[in-house]
CSV table of N, CA and C in Angstrom, one decimal:
chain,number,residue,atom,x,y,z
J,1,UNK,N,89.7,56.4,151.3
J,1,UNK,CA,90.8,57.0,150.3
J,1,UNK,C,90.8,56.2,148.9
J,2,UNK,N,90.8,54.8,149.1
J,2,UNK,CA,90.6,53.9,147.6
J,2,UNK,C,89.3,54.2,146.7
J,3,UNK,N,88.1,54.3,147.6
J,3,UNK,CA,87.0,54.6,146.7
J,3,UNK,C,87.1,56.5,146.3
J,4,UNK,N,87.8,57.3,146.7
J,4,UNK,CA,88.0,58.4,145.9
J,4,UNK,C,88.4,58.4,144.6
J,5,UNK,N,89.7,57.3,144.7
J,5,UNK,CA,90.5,57.4,143.4
J,5,UNK,C,89.3,56.3,142.6
J,6,UNK,N,88.6,55.4,142.7
J,6,UNK,CA,87.9,54.7,141.8
J,6,UNK,C,86.7,55.6,141.6
J,7,UNK,N,86.1,56.5,142.0
J,7,UNK,CA,85.1,57.3,141.6
J,7,UNK,C,85.8,58.6,140.7
J,8,UNK,N,87.0,59.2,141.0
J,8,UNK,CA,87.7,59.5,139.9
J,8,UNK,C,87.9,59.1,138.6
J,9,UNK,N,88.4,57.7,138.9
J,9,UNK,CA,88.4,57.1,137.5
J,9,UNK,C,87.1,57.1,136.9
J,10,UNK,N,86.3,56.6,137.4
J,10,UNK,CA,84.9,56.4,136.8
J,10,UNK,C,84.1,57.6,136.2
J,11,UNK,N,84.6,58.5,136.9
J,11,UNK,CA,84.2,60.1,136.1
J,11,UNK,C,85.1,60.4,135.1
J,12,UNK,N,85.9,59.9,135.2
J,12,UNK,CA,87.0,60.5,133.9
J,12,UNK,C,86.3,59.4,132.6
J,13,UNK,N,86.2,58.3,133.1
J,13,UNK,CA,85.9,56.9,132.0
J,13,UNK,C,84.6,57.6,131.2
J,14,UNK,N,83.6,58.4,132.3
J,14,UNK,CA,82.2,58.9,131.9
J,14,UNK,C,82.6,60.1,130.9
J,15,UNK,N,83.5,61.0,131.5
J,15,UNK,CA,83.2,62.2,130.4
J,15,UNK,C,84.2,61.9,129.2
J,16,UNK,N,84.9,60.8,129.1
J,16,UNK,CA,85.4,60.5,127.9
J,16,UNK,C,84.3,60.2,127.0
J,17,UNK,N,83.8,59.1,127.3
J,17,UNK,CA,82.4,58.1,126.5
J,17,UNK,C,81.5,59.4,126.4
J,18,UNK,N,81.2,60.5,127.4
J,18,UNK,CA,80.1,61.5,126.7
J,18,UNK,C,80.8,62.1,125.7
J,19,UNK,N,81.8,62.4,125.6
J,19,UNK,CA,82.9,63.5,124.7
J,19,UNK,C,82.7,62.7,123.5
J,20,UNK,N,83.3,61.5,123.5
J,20,UNK,CA,83.1,60.7,122.1
J,20,UNK,C,81.8,60.5,121.4
J,21,UNK,N,80.8,60.6,122.3
J,21,UNK,CA,79.4,60.2,122.0
J,21,UNK,C,78.8,61.7,121.2
J,22,UNK,N,79.5,62.6,121.9
J,22,UNK,CA,78.7,64.0,121.1
J,22,UNK,C,79.4,64.4,119.9
J,23,UNK,N,80.7,63.9,119.9
J,23,UNK,CA,81.4,64.6,118.7
J,23,UNK,C,81.4,63.4,117.8
J,24,UNK,N,80.7,62.1,117.7
J,24,UNK,CA,80.4,61.4,116.8
J,24,UNK,C,79.0,61.7,116.3
J,25,UNK,N,78.2,62.1,117.2
J,25,UNK,CA,76.6,62.3,116.8
J,25,UNK,C,76.5,64.0,116.4
J,26,UNK,N,77.2,64.6,117.2
J,26,UNK,CA,76.7,65.7,116.7
J,26,UNK,C,77.5,66.4,115.6
J,27,UNK,N,78.7,66.0,115.0
J,27,UNK,CA,79.3,66.6,113.9
J,27,UNK,C,79.4,68.0,114.0
J,28,UNK,N,79.9,68.8,114.7
J,28,UNK,CA,79.7,70.5,115.0
J,28,UNK,C,81.0,70.5,113.6
J,29,UNK,N,80.7,71.7,112.7
J,29,UNK,CA,81.2,72.5,112.2
J,29,UNK,C,82.5,73.1,112.5
J,30,UNK,N,83.3,73.3,111.5
J,30,UNK,CA,84.6,73.2,111.9
J,30,UNK,C,85.3,74.2,110.8
J,31,UNK,N,86.3,75.1,110.8
J,31,UNK,CA,86.8,75.5,109.8
J,31,UNK,C,88.6,75.0,109.7
J,32,UNK,N,88.9,74.7,108.8
J,32,UNK,CA,90.6,74.4,109.0
J,32,UNK,C,91.1,75.3,107.3
J,33,UNK,N,92.5,75.0,107.7
J,33,UNK,CA,93.5,75.4,106.6
J,33,UNK,C,94.6,74.1,106.2
J,34,UNK,N,94.1,74.2,104.9
J,34,UNK,CA,94.9,72.9,104.2
J,34,UNK,C,96.0,73.8,103.8
J,35,UNK,N,97.3,73.4,104.0
J,35,UNK,CA,98.5,74.0,103.4
J,35,UNK,C,99.0,73.0,102.6
J,36,UNK,N,100.0,73.6,101.5
J,36,UNK,CA,100.8,72.7,100.8
J,36,UNK,C,99.7,72.5,99.5
J,37,UNK,N,98.9,73.1,99.0
J,37,UNK,CA,98.4,72.7,97.6
J,37,UNK,C,98.7,73.0,96.6
J,38,UNK,N,99.1,72.0,95.7
J,38,UNK,CA,100.1,72.5,94.6
J,38,UNK,C,99.0,73.4,93.4
J,39,UNK,N,99.6,74.1,93.0
J,39,UNK,CA,98.8,75.0,91.9
J,39,UNK,C,99.1,74.4,90.4
J,40,UNK,N,98.1,74.0,89.8
J,40,UNK,CA,98.2,73.0,88.5
J,40,UNK,C,98.1,73.9,87.3
J,41,UNK,N,98.3,73.9,86.3
J,41,UNK,CA,97.9,74.5,85.1
J,41,UNK,C,97.2,73.4,84.1
J,42,UNK,N,96.0,73.9,84.1
J,42,UNK,CA,94.9,73.3,82.9
J,42,UNK,C,95.0,74.0,81.6
J,43,UNK,N,94.5,73.2,80.5
J,43,UNK,CA,94.5,74.2,79.2
J,43,UNK,C,95.9,74.0,78.4
J,44,UNK,N,97.2,73.5,78.9
J,44,UNK,CA,98.2,73.5,78.3
J,44,UNK,C,98.2,72.7,76.6
J,45,UNK,N,97.3,71.9,76.7
J,45,UNK,CA,97.3,71.2,75.4
J,45,UNK,C,96.8,72.2,74.2
J,46,UNK,N,96.0,73.4,74.9
J,46,UNK,CA,95.5,74.5,73.7
J,46,UNK,C,96.9,75.3,73.2
J,47,UNK,N,97.6,75.7,74.5
J,47,UNK,CA,98.7,76.3,74.0
J,47,UNK,C,99.6,75.7,72.9
J,48,UNK,N,99.9,74.2,73.5
J,48,UNK,CA,100.8,73.5,73.1
J,48,UNK,C,100.4,73.3,71.5
J,49,UNK,N,99.1,73.1,71.0
J,49,UNK,CA,98.8,73.2,69.7
J,49,UNK,C,99.1,74.3,69.0
J,50,UNK,N,99.3,75.3,69.4
J,50,UNK,CA,99.8,76.9,69.0
J,50,UNK,C,101.0,77.0,68.9
J,51,UNK,N,101.9,75.7,69.7
J,51,UNK,CA,103.3,76.2,69.7
J,51,UNK,C,103.7,76.9,71.0
J,52,UNK,N,103.1,76.8,72.0
J,52,UNK,CA,103.1,77.7,73.2
J,52,UNK,C,103.4,76.8,74.1
J,53,UNK,N,104.0,77.4,75.1
J,53,UNK,CA,104.3,76.6,76.7
J,53,UNK,C,104.0,77.8,77.8
J,54,UNK,N,103.5,77.3,78.8
J,54,UNK,CA,103.2,78.0,79.7
J,54,UNK,C,104.4,77.6,81.1
J,55,UNK,N,104.5,78.3,81.9
J,55,UNK,CA,105.4,78.3,83.1
J,55,UNK,C,104.6,78.8,84.1
J,56,UNK,N,104.8,78.3,85.1
J,56,UNK,CA,104.1,79.0,86.5
J,56,UNK,C,105.1,79.8,87.2
J,57,UNK,N,104.9,81.1,87.4
J,57,UNK,CA,106.1,81.8,88.2
J,57,UNK,C,105.9,82.0,89.5
J,58,UNK,N,104.4,82.4,90.2
J,58,UNK,CA,104.2,82.1,91.6
J,58,UNK,C,102.7,82.8,91.6
J,59,UNK,N,102.1,82.2,92.5
J,59,UNK,CA,102.6,80.8,93.6
J,59,UNK,C,102.4,79.8,92.9
J,60,UNK,N,103.3,78.8,93.7
J,60,UNK,CA,103.6,77.3,93.1
J,60,UNK,C,102.3,76.7,93.9
J,61,UNK,N,102.0,76.9,95.2
J,61,UNK,CA,101.6,76.5,96.2
J,61,UNK,C,101.0,77.4,97.2
J,62,UNK,N,99.7,77.2,97.6
J,62,UNK,CA,98.5,78.0,98.2
J,62,UNK,C,98.4,76.9,99.4
J,63,UNK,N,97.6,77.8,100.5
J,63,UNK,CA,97.0,77.5,101.4
J,63,UNK,C,95.5,77.8,101.2
J,64,UNK,N,94.5,76.6,101.4
J,64,UNK,CA,93.0,77.0,101.2
J,64,UNK,C,92.3,76.4,102.7
J,65,UNK,N,91.5,77.5,102.9
J,65,UNK,CA,90.6,77.6,104.2
J,65,UNK,C,89.2,76.9,104.0
J,66,UNK,N,89.2,75.9,104.4
J,66,UNK,CA,87.5,75.2,104.1
J,66,UNK,C,86.9,75.1,105.7
J,67,UNK,N,85.3,75.3,105.0
J,67,UNK,CA,84.5,75.3,106.6
J,67,UNK,C,83.5,74.2,106.2
J,68,UNK,N,83.1,73.4,107.0
J,68,UNK,CA,82.1,72.6,107.1
J,68,UNK,C,82.0,71.6,108.2
J,69,UNK,N,81.3,70.6,108.0
J,69,UNK,CA,81.1,69.5,109.1
J,69,UNK,C,82.0,68.8,109.4
J,70,UNK,N,82.5,68.5,110.6
J,70,UNK,CA,84.1,68.1,110.9
J,70,UNK,C,84.0,66.5,109.9
J,71,UNK,N,83.5,65.7,109.7
J,71,UNK,CA,83.4,64.6,109.3
J,71,UNK,C,83.9,64.9,107.7
J,72,UNK,N,83.0,65.8,107.2
J,72,UNK,CA,83.5,65.9,105.8
J,72,UNK,C,84.7,67.0,105.3
J,73,UNK,N,84.8,67.6,106.4
J,73,UNK,CA,86.4,68.5,106.7
J,73,UNK,C,87.3,67.6,106.6
J,74,UNK,N,87.5,66.4,107.4
J,74,UNK,CA,88.2,65.3,107.3
J,74,UNK,C,88.2,64.6,106.0
J,75,UNK,N,87.1,64.4,105.5
J,75,UNK,CA,87.3,63.6,104.1
J,75,UNK,C,87.9,64.4,103.1
J,76,UNK,N,87.4,65.6,103.4
J,76,UNK,CA,88.1,66.7,101.9
J,76,UNK,C,89.5,66.5,102.2
J,77,UNK,N,89.9,66.8,103.7
J,77,UNK,CA,91.6,66.6,103.6
J,77,UNK,C,92.2,65.4,103.4
J,78,UNK,N,91.7,64.4,103.2
J,78,UNK,CA,92.2,62.7,103.2
J,78,UNK,C,92.3,62.7,101.7
J,79,UNK,N,91.2,63.2,100.8
J,79,UNK,CA,90.9,63.0,99.5
J,79,UNK,C,91.6,63.9,98.8
J,80,UNK,N,91.8,65.2,99.7
J,80,UNK,CA,92.9,66.1,98.7
J,80,UNK,C,92.2,67.3,98.0
J,81,UNK,N,92.7,68.5,98.0
J,81,UNK,CA,92.1,69.6,97.7
J,81,UNK,C,93.1,70.0,96.2
J,82,UNK,N,92.3,70.3,95.2
J,82,UNK,CA,93.2,70.6,93.7
J,82,UNK,C,92.9,72.3,93.6
J,83,UNK,N,93.8,72.9,93.2
J,83,UNK,CA,94.0,74.4,93.3
J,83,UNK,C,94.4,74.4,91.7
J,84,UNK,N,93.7,75.1,90.8
J,84,UNK,CA,94.3,75.2,89.2
J,84,UNK,C,94.2,76.7,88.7
J,85,UNK,N,94.9,76.7,87.9
J,85,UNK,CA,94.3,77.6,86.8
J,85,UNK,C,94.0,77.4,85.5
J,86,UNK,N,93.6,78.3,84.5
J,86,UNK,CA,93.3,77.6,83.3
J,86,UNK,C,94.1,78.8,82.3
J,87,UNK,N,95.1,78.3,81.6
J,87,UNK,CA,95.9,79.0,81.0
J,87,UNK,C,95.6,78.6,79.0
J,88,UNK,N,94.4,78.4,78.9
J,88,UNK,CA,94.0,78.1,77.2
J,88,UNK,C,93.7,79.0,76.7
J,89,UNK,N,93.3,79.9,77.3
J,89,UNK,CA,92.8,81.3,76.5
J,89,UNK,C,94.1,82.7,76.8
J,90,UNK,N,95.4,82.5,77.3
J,90,UNK,CA,96.1,83.1,77.7
J,90,UNK,C,96.9,83.9,76.5
J,91,UNK,N,97.7,84.7,76.3
J,91,UNK,CA,98.4,85.1,75.6
J,91,UNK,C,99.9,85.3,75.7
J,92,UNK,N,100.6,85.3,74.8
J,92,UNK,CA,102.2,85.3,74.6
J,92,UNK,C,102.7,86.4,75.7
J,93,UNK,N,103.6,85.9,76.7
J,93,UNK,CA,103.9,87.0,77.4
J,93,UNK,C,103.6,86.7,79.1
J,94,UNK,N,103.9,87.6,79.8
J,94,UNK,CA,103.4,87.4,81.1
J,94,UNK,C,101.8,87.7,81.1
J,95,UNK,N,101.1,86.7,82.2
J,95,UNK,CA,99.8,86.6,82.5
J,95,UNK,C,99.6,86.3,83.7
J,96,UNK,N,98.1,86.9,84.3
J,96,UNK,CA,97.6,86.4,85.4
J,96,UNK,C,96.5,85.6,85.4
J,97,UNK,N,96.3,84.6,86.3
J,97,UNK,CA,94.8,83.9,86.3
J,97,UNK,C,94.6,83.8,87.6
J,98,UNK,N,93.0,83.7,87.8
J,98,UNK,CA,92.5,83.4,88.8
J,98,UNK,C,92.6,82.1,89.3
J,99,UNK,N,93.2,82.0,90.6
J,99,UNK,CA,93.2,80.4,91.0
J,99,UNK,C,91.8,79.6,91.7
J,100,UNK,N,91.3,78.9,91.1
J,100,UNK,CA,90.3,78.0,91.4
J,100,UNK,C,90.5,77.0,92.0
J,101,UNK,N,89.7,76.4,93.0
J,101,UNK,CA,89.9,75.3,93.9
J,101,UNK,C,88.9,74.4,93.6
J,102,UNK,N,89.1,73.1,93.6
J,102,UNK,CA,88.1,72.0,93.2
J,102,UNK,C,88.4,70.9,94.4
J,103,UNK,N,87.3,70.9,94.8
J,103,UNK,CA,86.8,69.9,96.1
J,103,UNK,C,86.6,68.3,95.6
J,104,UNK,N,87.1,67.6,96.3
J,104,UNK,CA,87.1,65.9,95.9
J,104,UNK,C,85.8,65.6,95.5
J,105,UNK,N,85.3,64.6,95.0
J,105,UNK,CA,84.0,64.2,94.6
J,105,UNK,C,83.6,63.3,95.9
J,106,UNK,N,82.5,63.7,96.2
J,106,UNK,CA,81.6,62.8,97.4
J,106,UNK,C,81.6,63.4,98.8
J,107,UNK,N,82.4,64.7,98.7
J,107,UNK,CA,82.1,65.5,100.0
J,107,UNK,C,80.9,66.6,99.9
J,108,UNK,N,80.2,67.1,100.5
J,108,UNK,CA,79.1,67.8,100.7
J,108,UNK,C,79.2,68.6,101.9
J,109,UNK,N,78.6,69.9,101.7
J,109,UNK,CA,78.8,70.9,102.5
J,109,UNK,C,79.7,71.6,102.9
J,110,UNK,N,80.7,71.6,101.8
J,110,UNK,CA,82.1,72.2,102.3
J,110,UNK,C,82.0,73.7,101.6
J,111,UNK,N,82.7,74.6,102.0
J,111,UNK,CA,82.7,75.8,101.4
J,111,UNK,C,84.4,76.1,101.6
J,112,UNK,N,84.6,76.9,100.3
J,112,UNK,CA,85.9,77.2,100.4
J,112,UNK,C,85.9,79.0,101.1
J,113,UNK,N,86.8,79.1,102.4
J,113,UNK,CA,86.6,80.3,103.2
J,113,UNK,C,87.8,81.3,102.5
J,114,UNK,N,88.6,80.8,102.2
J,114,UNK,CA,89.7,81.5,102.0
J,114,UNK,C,90.8,81.1,101.4
J,115,UNK,N,91.5,81.5,100.3
J,115,UNK,CA,93.1,81.2,99.6
J,115,UNK,C,94.0,82.1,99.8
J,116,UNK,N,95.1,81.5,100.0
J,116,UNK,CA,96.1,82.4,100.7
J,116,UNK,C,96.4,83.4,99.3
J,117,UNK,N,96.2,82.9,98.0
J,117,UNK,CA,96.5,83.6,96.9
J,117,UNK,C,95.4,83.7,96.1
J,118,UNK,N,95.0,84.8,95.4
J,118,UNK,CA,93.8,84.7,94.7
J,118,UNK,C,94.1,84.7,93.2
J,119,UNK,N,95.3,85.0,92.8
J,119,UNK,CA,95.6,85.1,91.4
J,119,UNK,C,97.0,84.3,91.2
J,120,UNK,N,97.4,83.8,90.1
J,120,UNK,CA,98.7,83.5,90.1
J,120,UNK,C,99.3,83.9,88.6
J,121,UNK,N,100.8,84.3,88.8
J,121,UNK,CA,101.5,84.9,87.5
J,121,UNK,C,101.8,83.7,87.1
J,122,UNK,N,102.1,83.8,85.9
J,122,UNK,CA,102.9,82.9,84.6
J,122,UNK,C,103.0,83.3,83.4
J,123,UNK,N,104.1,82.9,82.7
J,123,UNK,CA,104.5,83.3,81.5
J,123,UNK,C,103.9,82.3,80.3
J,124,UNK,N,104.1,82.8,79.1
J,124,UNK,CA,103.5,81.8,77.8
J,124,UNK,C,104.5,82.5,77.1
J,125,UNK,N,105.4,81.3,76.5
J,125,UNK,CA,106.4,81.5,75.4
J,125,UNK,C,106.4,80.8,74.5
């Protein structure tokens, strides 16, 4: 009876060690959703030079789905993803702009699969 418990424990430890080895060396591709990415506005200085300001209406936060090797996805999530719109060439009034995603420097092989919203609405006054 005692031998069965020892063999079960050894089997469990070997299984865990093999799983850790495979996950560490194989580095499988994964797809993960990153929530709570703030949408930032770029080009506000250009508007300010013309006496205008931009106010983001919606969405202010998006979710981004990224795909790549597990280690690179983790590195991307740790360093942070940026979502932004360019407002520098917009007109007075209501506007809509495409949301762009910027991945952190130093990550390789990551692709953006999906953004919860492709465009953002904002006003220029």
